[in-house]
């Protein structure tokens, strides 16, 4: 079946599913319910302890519901586990925290359940949804349905060792590309030809996300507002790829080629072996608890002062398809419980992930923590400069195309212009059936 026909079939199935719920086609079941929630552990944060505590608190309030937590290595691992379990006829978890950007692929494949009917029946449902930060709701809707709730959300930020920057005469976050490169070069230290401290580490083993702020700041995001538009070969995007390469080849401020340093850049930063890193705001609490220097946080600098940018990221809570009515309702209730103001605030304080709602940001504990740690406001300021994260139809294939092309450019196998032109051609072909 052509991809467009599969997409249409998925859309009809979604509408049928929603209509069945609204009409009360199935009788609600009663009795004990057991739920499993699949959860990734993708950054340096004590998320497992928090989620276990939240589950225990929910069960104390709902003695007829048992919540079991299942942990995986990362977002991709959770998605793969859900897919393989459903495809193999096994018992999938009731809820899963997966990338917010996966909504199209998950809905089209009918792996997830629309949440719109549950919100419609929920007392105060409209106010509950309106309370979430708009930037985090952008990837929650598709085909006029709500599919997920923001929970473990983050943004790409630049962390900098303010003490080291001050030592080379920079008492602020680097204002633009030139200053970022020059400060990074000045803070790179060599001993006998060996680098003992890098000026900046910029992970590119999951490159679209950490690269996107450069493109947004340069004037052109790599993804459009529609769910089938990409701008990989735009001159501004090509200039952003070239800048990343220049940081190493021209300035010597960062390692050459693809930097597979997502898991090591935070330890390198807090130990003083790297002066600046581009990473997730989800590592904020870990960094603040371990660094013995003043930590600065900002959006990623752009080509000129005032053009700094970021993109949101992280995971949303999805309800997995195929459950009974009683299981669905209990799963939705637990998702609402997890996203409540006090728990969202606690999660943000202990992890570094961004408080996902306005009420969570106003929670007394959150306000007190932000008053003691100005980096919280710096993360929020970075989020305010965020562009849309890469999310569109056929995301898995398009993302792989982009990753392959940009890593070829980083490794010197293709010029930035040739790599992005190739990526554009292949992405357009991959999206053709959805247009």
CSV table of C-alpha atoms in Angstrom, one decimal:
chain,number,residue,atom,x,y,z
A,1,UNK,CA,0.0,0.0,0.0
A,2,UNK,CA,1.5,3.5,-0.9
A,3,UNK,CA,2.4,5.6,2.1
A,4,UNK,CA,-0.3,8.2,1.3
A,5,UNK,CA,-3.0,5.4,1.4
A,6,UNK,CA,-1.5,4.1,4.7
A,7,UNK,CA,-1.7,7.7,6.1
A,8,UNK,CA,-5.3,8.0,5.0
A,9,UNK,CA,-6.2,4.6,6.5
A,10,UNK,CA,-4.5,5.7,9.8
A,11,UNK,CA,-6.5,8.9,9.8
A,12,UNK,CA,-9.8,7.1,9.3
A,13,UNK,CA,-8.9,4.6,12.0
A,14,UNK,CA,-8.2,7.5,14.4
A,15,UNK,CA,-11.5,9.1,13.7
A,16,UNK,CA,-13.3,5.8,14.2
A,17,UNK,CA,-11.5,5.2,17.5
A,18,UNK,CA,-12.5,8.7,18.8
A,19,UNK,CA,-16.1,8.2,17.7
A,20,UNK,CA,-16.3,4.9,19.4
A,21,UNK,CA,-15.1,6.4,22.7
A,22,UNK,CA,-17.5,9.3,22.4
A,23,UNK,CA,-20.5,7.1,21.8
A,24,UNK,CA,-19.7,4.8,24.7
A,25,UNK,CA,-19.5,1.8,22.4
A,26,UNK,CA,-17.7,-0.3,25.1
A,27,UNK,CA,-18.9,-0.7,28.6
A,28,UNK,CA,-16.5,0.6,31.2
A,29,UNK,CA,-15.0,-2.2,33.3
A,30,UNK,CA,-14.6,-2.1,37.0
A,31,UNK,CA,-12.2,-3.8,39.5
A,32,UNK,CA,-8.5,-3.7,40.0
A,33,UNK,CA,-6.3,-2.3,37.2
A,34,UNK,CA,-2.6,-2.8,36.6
A,35,UNK,CA,-0.7,-0.2,34.5
A,36,UNK,CA,2.8,-0.3,33.2
A,37,UNK,CA,4.6,2.9,32.2
A,38,UNK,CA,7.7,2.7,30.0
A,39,UNK,CA,10.3,5.4,30.8
A,40,UNK,CA,13.6,6.5,29.3
A,41,UNK,CA,16.7,7.4,31.3
A,42,UNK,CA,18.4,9.7,28.8
A,43,UNK,CA,20.2,12.3,30.9
A,44,UNK,CA,22.0,12.7,34.2
A,45,UNK,CA,19.0,13.1,36.4
A,46,UNK,CA,17.4,11.1,39.3
A,47,UNK,CA,14.3,10.4,37.3
A,48,UNK,CA,13.8,6.8,38.3
A,49,UNK,CA,13.5,7.6,42.0
A,50,UNK,CA,11.1,10.4,41.3
A,51,UNK,CA,8.9,8.3,39.0
A,52,UNK,CA,8.8,5.5,41.6
A,53,UNK,CA,7.7,8.0,44.3
A,54,UNK,CA,5.1,9.5,42.0
A,55,UNK,CA,3.7,6.0,41.3
A,56,UNK,CA,3.6,5.1,45.0
A,57,UNK,CA,1.7,8.4,45.8
A,58,UNK,CA,-0.8,7.7,43.0
A,59,UNK,CA,-1.4,4.2,44.2
A,60,UNK,CA,-2.0,5.5,47.7
A,61,UNK,CA,-4.8,7.7,46.4
A,62,UNK,CA,-6.1,5.0,44.0
A,63,UNK,CA,-5.9,1.6,45.8
A,64,UNK,CA,-7.6,-0.1,42.9
A,65,UNK,CA,-4.7,0.8,40.5
A,66,UNK,CA,-1.3,-0.8,40.5
A,67,UNK,CA,1.4,1.1,38.6
A,68,UNK,CA,4.5,-0.7,37.4
A,69,UNK,CA,7.5,1.2,36.1
A,70,UNK,CA,9.6,-0.1,33.2
A,71,UNK,CA,12.9,1.7,32.4
A,72,UNK,CA,14.8,1.7,29.1
A,73,UNK,CA,18.0,3.3,28.0
A,74,UNK,CA,16.6,6.2,26.0
A,75,UNK,CA,13.7,7.5,24.0
A,76,UNK,CA,14.5,5.3,21.0
A,77,UNK,CA,14.7,2.2,23.2
A,78,UNK,CA,11.2,2.9,24.6
A,79,UNK,CA,9.7,3.5,21.2
A,80,UNK,CA,11.3,0.3,19.8
A,81,UNK,CA,10.0,-1.7,22.8
A,82,UNK,CA,6.5,-0.4,22.3
A,83,UNK,CA,6.5,-1.2,18.6
A,84,UNK,CA,8.0,-4.6,18.8
A,85,UNK,CA,5.7,-5.6,21.7
A,86,UNK,CA,2.6,-4.5,19.8
A,87,UNK,CA,3.7,-6.0,16.5
A,88,UNK,CA,4.6,-9.3,18.2
A,89,UNK,CA,1.2,-9.5,19.9
A,90,UNK,CA,2.5,-9.0,23.4
A,91,UNK,CA,1.2,-6.9,26.3
A,92,UNK,CA,2.4,-3.3,25.7
A,93,UNK,CA,2.7,-0.8,28.5
A,94,UNK,CA,-0.3,1.4,29.1
A,95,UNK,CA,1.7,4.6,29.0
A,96,UNK,CA,5.1,5.5,27.6
A,97,UNK,CA,7.3,8.6,27.6
A,98,UNK,CA,8.6,9.0,24.1
A,99,UNK,CA,9.9,11.8,22.0
A,100,UNK,CA,7.3,14.5,21.5
A,101,UNK,CA,8.4,14.6,17.8
A,102,UNK,CA,7.3,11.0,17.2
A,103,UNK,CA,3.6,11.8,17.2
A,104,UNK,CA,3.1,11.4,13.4
A,105,UNK,CA,4.8,8.1,13.1
A,106,UNK,CA,3.1,6.7,16.3
A,107,UNK,CA,-0.4,7.9,15.3
A,108,UNK,CA,-0.1,6.8,11.7
A,109,UNK,CA,0.9,3.3,12.9
A,110,UNK,CA,-2.0,3.3,15.4
A,111,UNK,CA,0.3,2.5,18.3
A,112,UNK,CA,-1.2,5.3,20.5
A,113,UNK,CA,-4.6,6.4,21.7
A,114,UNK,CA,-6.0,9.9,21.2
A,115,UNK,CA,-6.5,11.8,24.5
A,116,UNK,CA,-9.1,14.3,23.2
A,117,UNK,CA,-12.1,12.2,24.4
A,118,UNK,CA,-10.6,11.9,27.9
A,119,UNK,CA,-9.9,15.7,28.2
A,120,UNK,CA,-13.4,16.4,26.9
A,121,UNK,CA,-14.9,14.3,29.7
A,122,UNK,CA,-12.5,15.7,32.3
A,123,UNK,CA,-13.8,18.3,34.7
A,124,UNK,CA,-11.7,21.5,34.0
A,125,UNK,CA,-10.1,19.8,31.0
A,126,UNK,CA,-9.8,22.9,28.9
A,127,UNK,CA,-8.1,24.8,31.7
A,128,UNK,CA,-5.8,21.9,32.3
A,129,UNK,CA,-4.6,21.8,28.7
A,130,UNK,CA,-4.4,25.6,28.5
A,131,UNK,CA,-2.0,25.6,31.5
A,132,UNK,CA,0.8,23.9,29.6
A,133,UNK,CA,3.4,26.1,28.0
A,134,UNK,CA,2.4,26.6,24.3
A,135,UNK,CA,5.8,25.8,23.0
A,136,UNK,CA,5.5,22.3,24.5
A,137,UNK,CA,2.0,21.7,23.1
A,138,UNK,CA,3.1,22.2,19.5
A,139,UNK,CA,3.9,18.5,19.0
A,140,UNK,CA,0.9,17.2,21.0
A,141,UNK,CA,-1.7,17.7,18.3
A,142,UNK,CA,-2.3,15.9,15.0
A,143,UNK,CA,-5.5,15.4,12.9
A,144,UNK,CA,-7.4,17.6,15.3
A,145,UNK,CA,-6.7,15.3,18.2
A,146,UNK,CA,-4.5,15.6,21.3
A,147,UNK,CA,-2.1,12.7,21.5
A,148,UNK,CA,0.3,13.4,24.3
A,149,UNK,CA,1.0,15.4,27.4
A,150,UNK,CA,4.2,17.3,28.0
A,151,UNK,CA,6.3,15.9,30.9
A,152,UNK,CA,10.0,15.4,30.5
A,153,UNK,CA,10.7,18.5,28.4
A,154,UNK,CA,13.9,20.4,27.7
A,155,UNK,CA,15.7,22.8,25.5
A,156,UNK,CA,19.1,23.0,23.8
A,157,UNK,CA,21.3,25.3,25.7
A,158,UNK,CA,24.9,26.5,26.0
A,159,UNK,CA,26.5,25.8,29.4
A,160,UNK,CA,29.6,27.9,30.1
A,161,UNK,CA,32.2,28.0,32.9
A,162,UNK,CA,31.8,31.7,33.8
A,163,UNK,CA,35.0,31.6,35.8
A,164,UNK,CA,37.1,30.4,32.9
A,165,UNK,CA,35.4,32.9,30.5
A,166,UNK,CA,36.2,35.7,32.9
A,167,UNK,CA,39.9,34.6,32.9
A,168,UNK,CA,40.0,35.5,29.2
A,169,UNK,CA,38.1,38.8,29.5
A,170,UNK,CA,34.6,37.6,28.8
A,171,UNK,CA,32.2,38.3,31.6
A,172,UNK,CA,29.0,37.3,29.8
A,173,UNK,CA,27.6,34.5,27.6
A,174,UNK,CA,29.3,34.6,24.1
A,175,UNK,CA,27.2,37.1,22.1
A,176,UNK,CA,27.7,35.7,18.6
A,177,UNK,CA,29.5,33.2,16.5
A,178,UNK,CA,32.7,35.1,16.4
A,179,UNK,CA,32.9,35.6,20.1
A,180,UNK,CA,31.9,32.0,20.8
A,181,UNK,CA,34.7,30.7,18.5
A,182,UNK,CA,37.3,33.2,19.8
A,183,UNK,CA,36.6,32.5,23.5
A,184,UNK,CA,36.5,28.7,22.7
A,185,UNK,CA,39.9,29.0,21.0
A,186,UNK,CA,41.4,31.0,23.9
A,187,UNK,CA,40.2,28.5,26.5
A,188,UNK,CA,41.5,25.4,24.6
A,189,UNK,CA,44.7,24.2,26.3
A,190,UNK,CA,47.3,21.9,24.9
A,191,UNK,CA,50.2,20.1,26.6
A,192,UNK,CA,52.8,18.7,24.2
A,193,UNK,CA,50.4,18.7,21.3
A,194,UNK,CA,47.7,16.9,23.4
A,195,UNK,CA,44.5,18.9,24.3
A,196,UNK,CA,44.0,18.9,28.0
A,197,UNK,CA,41.0,21.2,27.9
A,198,UNK,CA,38.6,22.0,25.0
A,199,UNK,CA,37.1,25.4,24.7
A,200,UNK,CA,33.8,23.8,23.6
A,201,UNK,CA,32.3,20.3,23.1
A,202,UNK,CA,29.3,20.1,20.8
A,203,UNK,CA,27.8,16.6,20.6
A,204,UNK,CA,26.9,15.6,17.0
A,205,UNK,CA,26.1,11.9,17.5
A,206,UNK,CA,22.4,12.9,17.6
A,207,UNK,CA,23.0,15.9,15.3
A,208,UNK,CA,19.7,17.3,14.2
A,209,UNK,CA,18.8,18.5,17.7
A,210,UNK,CA,22.0,20.1,18.8
A,211,UNK,CA,22.5,21.6,15.3
A,212,UNK,CA,19.1,23.1,14.9
A,213,UNK,CA,19.7,26.2,17.1
A,214,UNK,CA,22.6,27.2,14.7
A,215,UNK,CA,20.2,27.1,11.7
A,216,UNK,CA,17.4,28.9,13.6
A,217,UNK,CA,19.8,31.6,14.7
A,218,UNK,CA,21.2,31.9,11.1
A,219,UNK,CA,17.7,32.7,9.9
A,220,UNK,CA,16.3,29.4,8.6
A,221,UNK,CA,15.1,26.5,10.6
A,222,UNK,CA,15.6,23.1,8.9
A,223,UNK,CA,11.8,22.3,9.3
A,224,UNK,CA,8.8,24.2,8.2
A,225,UNK,CA,5.4,24.8,9.8
A,226,UNK,CA,3.7,22.1,7.7
A,227,UNK,CA,4.3,18.5,8.4
A,228,UNK,CA,6.0,17.8,5.1
A,229,UNK,CA,8.4,20.8,4.6
A,230,UNK,CA,12.2,20.8,5.2
A,231,UNK,CA,14.8,23.4,4.3
A,232,UNK,CA,18.0,21.5,4.4
A,233,UNK,CA,19.7,23.1,1.4
A,234,UNK,CA,18.8,26.7,2.4
A,235,UNK,CA,21.9,29.0,2.3
A,236,UNK,CA,21.5,29.9,6.0
A,237,UNK,CA,21.4,26.2,7.0
A,238,UNK,CA,24.6,25.6,4.9
A,239,UNK,CA,26.3,28.5,6.6
A,240,UNK,CA,25.4,27.0,10.0
A,241,UNK,CA,27.0,23.7,9.0
A,242,UNK,CA,30.1,25.5,7.8
A,243,UNK,CA,30.3,27.4,11.2
A,244,UNK,CA,30.2,24.1,13.1
A,245,UNK,CA,33.1,22.8,11.0
A,246,UNK,CA,35.0,26.1,11.4
A,247,UNK,CA,35.0,25.8,15.1
A,248,UNK,CA,37.5,22.9,14.7
A,249,UNK,CA,39.2,23.5,11.4
A,250,UNK,CA,39.6,27.3,11.6
A,251,UNK,CA,39.6,28.0,15.3
A,252,UNK,CA,40.8,24.7,16.9
A,253,UNK,CA,38.2,25.3,19.7
A,254,UNK,CA,36.5,21.9,19.5
A,255,UNK,CA,37.4,18.3,18.3
A,256,UNK,CA,37.2,17.7,14.5
A,257,UNK,CA,34.5,15.6,12.9
A,258,UNK,CA,31.5,14.0,14.5
A,259,UNK,CA,31.7,14.4,18.3
A,260,UNK,CA,30.1,11.3,19.9
A,261,UNK,CA,30.3,13.0,23.3
A,262,UNK,CA,26.7,13.2,24.6
A,263,UNK,CA,27.4,11.0,27.6
A,264,UNK,CA,30.9,12.5,28.4
A,265,UNK,CA,30.5,16.2,27.8
A,266,UNK,CA,28.7,16.9,31.1
A,267,UNK,CA,31.4,15.1,33.2
A,268,UNK,CA,34.1,16.9,31.2
A,269,UNK,CA,32.4,20.2,31.8
A,270,UNK,CA,31.8,19.8,35.6
A,271,UNK,CA,35.4,18.6,36.0
A,272,UNK,CA,36.8,21.7,34.2
A,273,UNK,CA,38.1,19.7,31.3
A,274,UNK,CA,35.8,21.6,28.9
A,275,UNK,CA,35.0,25.3,29.2
A,276,UNK,CA,31.6,25.2,27.3
A,277,UNK,CA,29.2,22.5,26.2
A,278,UNK,CA,26.0,22.5,24.1
A,279,UNK,CA,23.6,20.1,25.8
A,280,UNK,CA,20.2,19.5,27.2
A,281,UNK,CA,18.7,21.7,29.9
A,282,UNK,CA,17.7,18.3,31.4
A,283,UNK,CA,21.3,18.1,32.8
A,284,UNK,CA,21.0,21.4,34.7
A,285,UNK,CA,20.5,20.0,38.2
A,286,UNK,CA,23.3,17.5,37.8
A,287,UNK,CA,25.7,20.2,36.6
A,288,UNK,CA,24.7,22.6,39.4
A,289,UNK,CA,25.2,19.9,42.0
A,290,UNK,CA,28.7,18.9,40.8
A,291,UNK,CA,30.3,22.1,39.4
A,292,UNK,CA,32.6,24.0,41.8
A,293,UNK,CA,32.5,27.1,39.6
A,294,UNK,CA,29.9,29.6,38.5
A,295,UNK,CA,27.7,28.0,35.8
A,296,UNK,CA,26.2,30.2,33.1
A,297,UNK,CA,23.4,29.1,30.7
A,298,UNK,CA,22.3,30.8,27.5
A,299,UNK,CA,20.6,30.1,24.2
A,300,UNK,CA,23.1,29.0,21.5
A,301,UNK,CA,24.7,32.2,20.0
A,302,UNK,CA,23.9,33.2,16.4
A,303,UNK,CA,25.9,34.9,13.6
A,304,UNK,CA,25.2,38.3,15.2
A,305,UNK,CA,24.4,39.6,18.6
A,306,UNK,CA,20.7,39.1,19.5
A,307,UNK,CA,20.2,36.2,17.2
A,308,UNK,CA,20.8,33.4,19.7
A,309,UNK,CA,18.3,30.5,19.5
A,310,UNK,CA,17.3,27.1,20.9
A,311,UNK,CA,14.8,24.3,20.1
A,312,UNK,CA,12.6,22.4,22.6
A,313,UNK,CA,13.1,18.7,23.1
A,314,UNK,CA,12.4,15.8,25.3
A,315,UNK,CA,9.5,13.5,25.8
A,316,UNK,CA,5.7,13.5,26.2
A,317,UNK,CA,3.4,11.0,27.9
A,318,UNK,CA,1.6,8.8,25.3
A,319,UNK,CA,-1.3,6.4,26.0
A,320,UNK,CA,-0.7,3.1,24.2
A,321,UNK,CA,-3.5,1.7,22.1
A,322,UNK,CA,-5.3,-1.6,22.8
A,323,UNK,CA,-6.4,-1.3,26.4
A,324,UNK,CA,-9.8,-1.8,28.0
A,325,UNK,CA,-11.9,1.2,29.0
A,326,UNK,CA,-11.0,0.9,32.6
A,327,UNK,CA,-7.3,0.7,31.8
A,328,UNK,CA,-7.5,3.7,29.5
A,329,UNK,CA,-9.2,5.8,32.2
A,330,UNK,CA,-6.7,4.8,34.9
A,331,UNK,CA,-3.8,5.5,32.5
A,332,UNK,CA,-5.2,8.9,31.7
A,333,UNK,CA,-5.7,9.7,35.4
A,334,UNK,CA,-2.1,8.7,36.2
A,335,UNK,CA,-0.8,10.9,33.3
A,336,UNK,CA,-2.8,13.9,34.7
A,337,UNK,CA,-1.4,13.1,38.2
A,338,UNK,CA,2.1,13.1,36.9
A,339,UNK,CA,1.7,16.5,35.1
A,340,UNK,CA,0.1,18.2,38.1
A,341,UNK,CA,1.8,21.5,39.2
A,342,UNK,CA,3.5,20.2,42.4
A,343,UNK,CA,4.9,17.1,40.8
A,344,UNK,CA,6.0,19.0,37.6
A,345,UNK,CA,7.7,21.5,39.8
A,346,UNK,CA,9.5,18.8,41.9
A,347,UNK,CA,10.5,17.0,38.7
A,348,UNK,CA,12.0,20.2,37.3
A,349,UNK,CA,13.9,21.0,40.5
A,350,UNK,CA,15.4,17.6,40.9
A,351,UNK,CA,16.2,16.9,37.2
A,352,UNK,CA,16.7,20.2,35.4
A,353,UNK,CA,13.9,19.5,32.9
A,354,UNK,CA,11.7,22.6,32.4
A,355,UNK,CA,8.5,23.0,34.4
A,356,UNK,CA,6.0,22.3,31.7
A,357,UNK,CA,3.1,24.4,32.9
A,358,UNK,CA,2.4,27.9,34.1
A,359,UNK,CA,1.1,26.7,37.4
A,360,UNK,CA,4.2,24.5,37.9
A,361,UNK,CA,6.4,27.6,37.4
A,362,UNK,CA,4.3,29.4,40.0
A,363,UNK,CA,4.6,26.6,42.5
A,364,UNK,CA,6.2,27.9,45.8
A,365,UNK,CA,8.9,25.3,45.8
A,366,UNK,CA,9.7,26.1,42.1
A,367,UNK,CA,9.8,29.8,42.7
A,368,UNK,CA,12.1,29.4,45.7
A,369,UNK,CA,14.5,27.1,43.7
A,370,UNK,CA,14.5,29.6,40.8
A,371,UNK,CA,15.3,32.5,43.2
A,372,UNK,CA,18.4,30.6,44.5
A,373,UNK,CA,19.5,29.4,41.0
A,374,UNK,CA,19.4,32.1,38.3
A,375,UNK,CA,20.2,29.4,35.7
A,376,UNK,CA,16.5,28.4,35.8
A,377,UNK,CA,15.6,31.8,34.4
A,378,UNK,CA,18.4,31.6,31.9
A,379,UNK,CA,17.0,28.3,30.6
A,380,UNK,CA,13.5,29.8,30.4
A,381,UNK,CA,15.0,32.8,28.4
A,382,UNK,CA,16.6,30.3,26.1
A,383,UNK,CA,13.3,28.5,25.6
A,384,UNK,CA,11.7,31.8,24.7
A,385,UNK,CA,14.0,32.0,21.7
A,386,UNK,CA,13.3,28.4,20.5
A,387,UNK,CA,12.3,27.4,17.0
A,388,UNK,CA,10.3,24.3,16.1
A,389,UNK,CA,12.0,21.0,16.7
A,390,UNK,CA,12.3,18.7,13.7
A,391,UNK,CA,9.0,16.9,13.6
A,392,UNK,CA,7.1,15.9,10.5
A,393,UNK,CA,5.7,12.9,8.6
A,394,UNK,CA,8.0,10.0,8.0
A,395,UNK,CA,10.2,11.4,10.7
A,396,UNK,CA,12.4,8.4,11.2
A,397,UNK,CA,13.5,8.2,7.5
A,398,UNK,CA,13.9,12.0,7.1
A,399,UNK,CA,15.9,12.3,10.3
A,400,UNK,CA,18.2,9.5,9.2
A,401,UNK,CA,18.7,11.2,5.9
A,402,UNK,CA,19.7,14.5,7.6
A,403,UNK,CA,21.9,12.8,10.1
A,404,UNK,CA,23.8,10.9,7.4
A,405,UNK,CA,24.3,14.1,5.4
A,406,UNK,CA,25.4,16.4,8.1
A,407,UNK,CA,27.8,13.9,9.6
A,408,UNK,CA,29.4,13.4,6.2
A,409,UNK,CA,29.9,17.2,6.1
A,410,UNK,CA,31.3,17.2,9.6
A,411,UNK,CA,33.7,14.4,8.7
A,412,UNK,CA,34.9,16.2,5.6
A,413,UNK,CA,33.5,13.5,3.2
A,414,UNK,CA,31.3,16.1,1.5
A,415,UNK,CA,31.1,19.9,1.4
A,416,UNK,CA,28.3,21.4,3.4
A,417,UNK,CA,26.5,22.6,0.2
A,418,UNK,CA,26.7,19.1,-1.4
A,419,UNK,CA,25.7,17.3,1.8
A,420,UNK,CA,22.6,19.5,2.3
A,421,UNK,CA,21.6,19.3,-1.3
A,422,UNK,CA,21.7,15.5,-1.1
A,423,UNK,CA,19.7,15.6,2.1
A,424,UNK,CA,17.1,17.9,0.5
A,425,UNK,CA,16.6,15.6,-2.5
A,426,UNK,CA,16.3,12.5,-0.4
A,427,UNK,CA,14.0,14.1,2.1
A,428,UNK,CA,11.7,15.4,-0.6
A,429,UNK,CA,11.5,11.9,-2.0
A,430,UNK,CA,10.7,10.5,1.4
A,431,UNK,CA,8.0,13.0,2.0
A,432,UNK,CA,6.4,12.9,-1.5
A,433,UNK,CA,3.7,10.4,-0.6
A,434,UNK,CA,2.6,12.5,2.3
A,435,UNK,CA,2.2,15.7,0.3
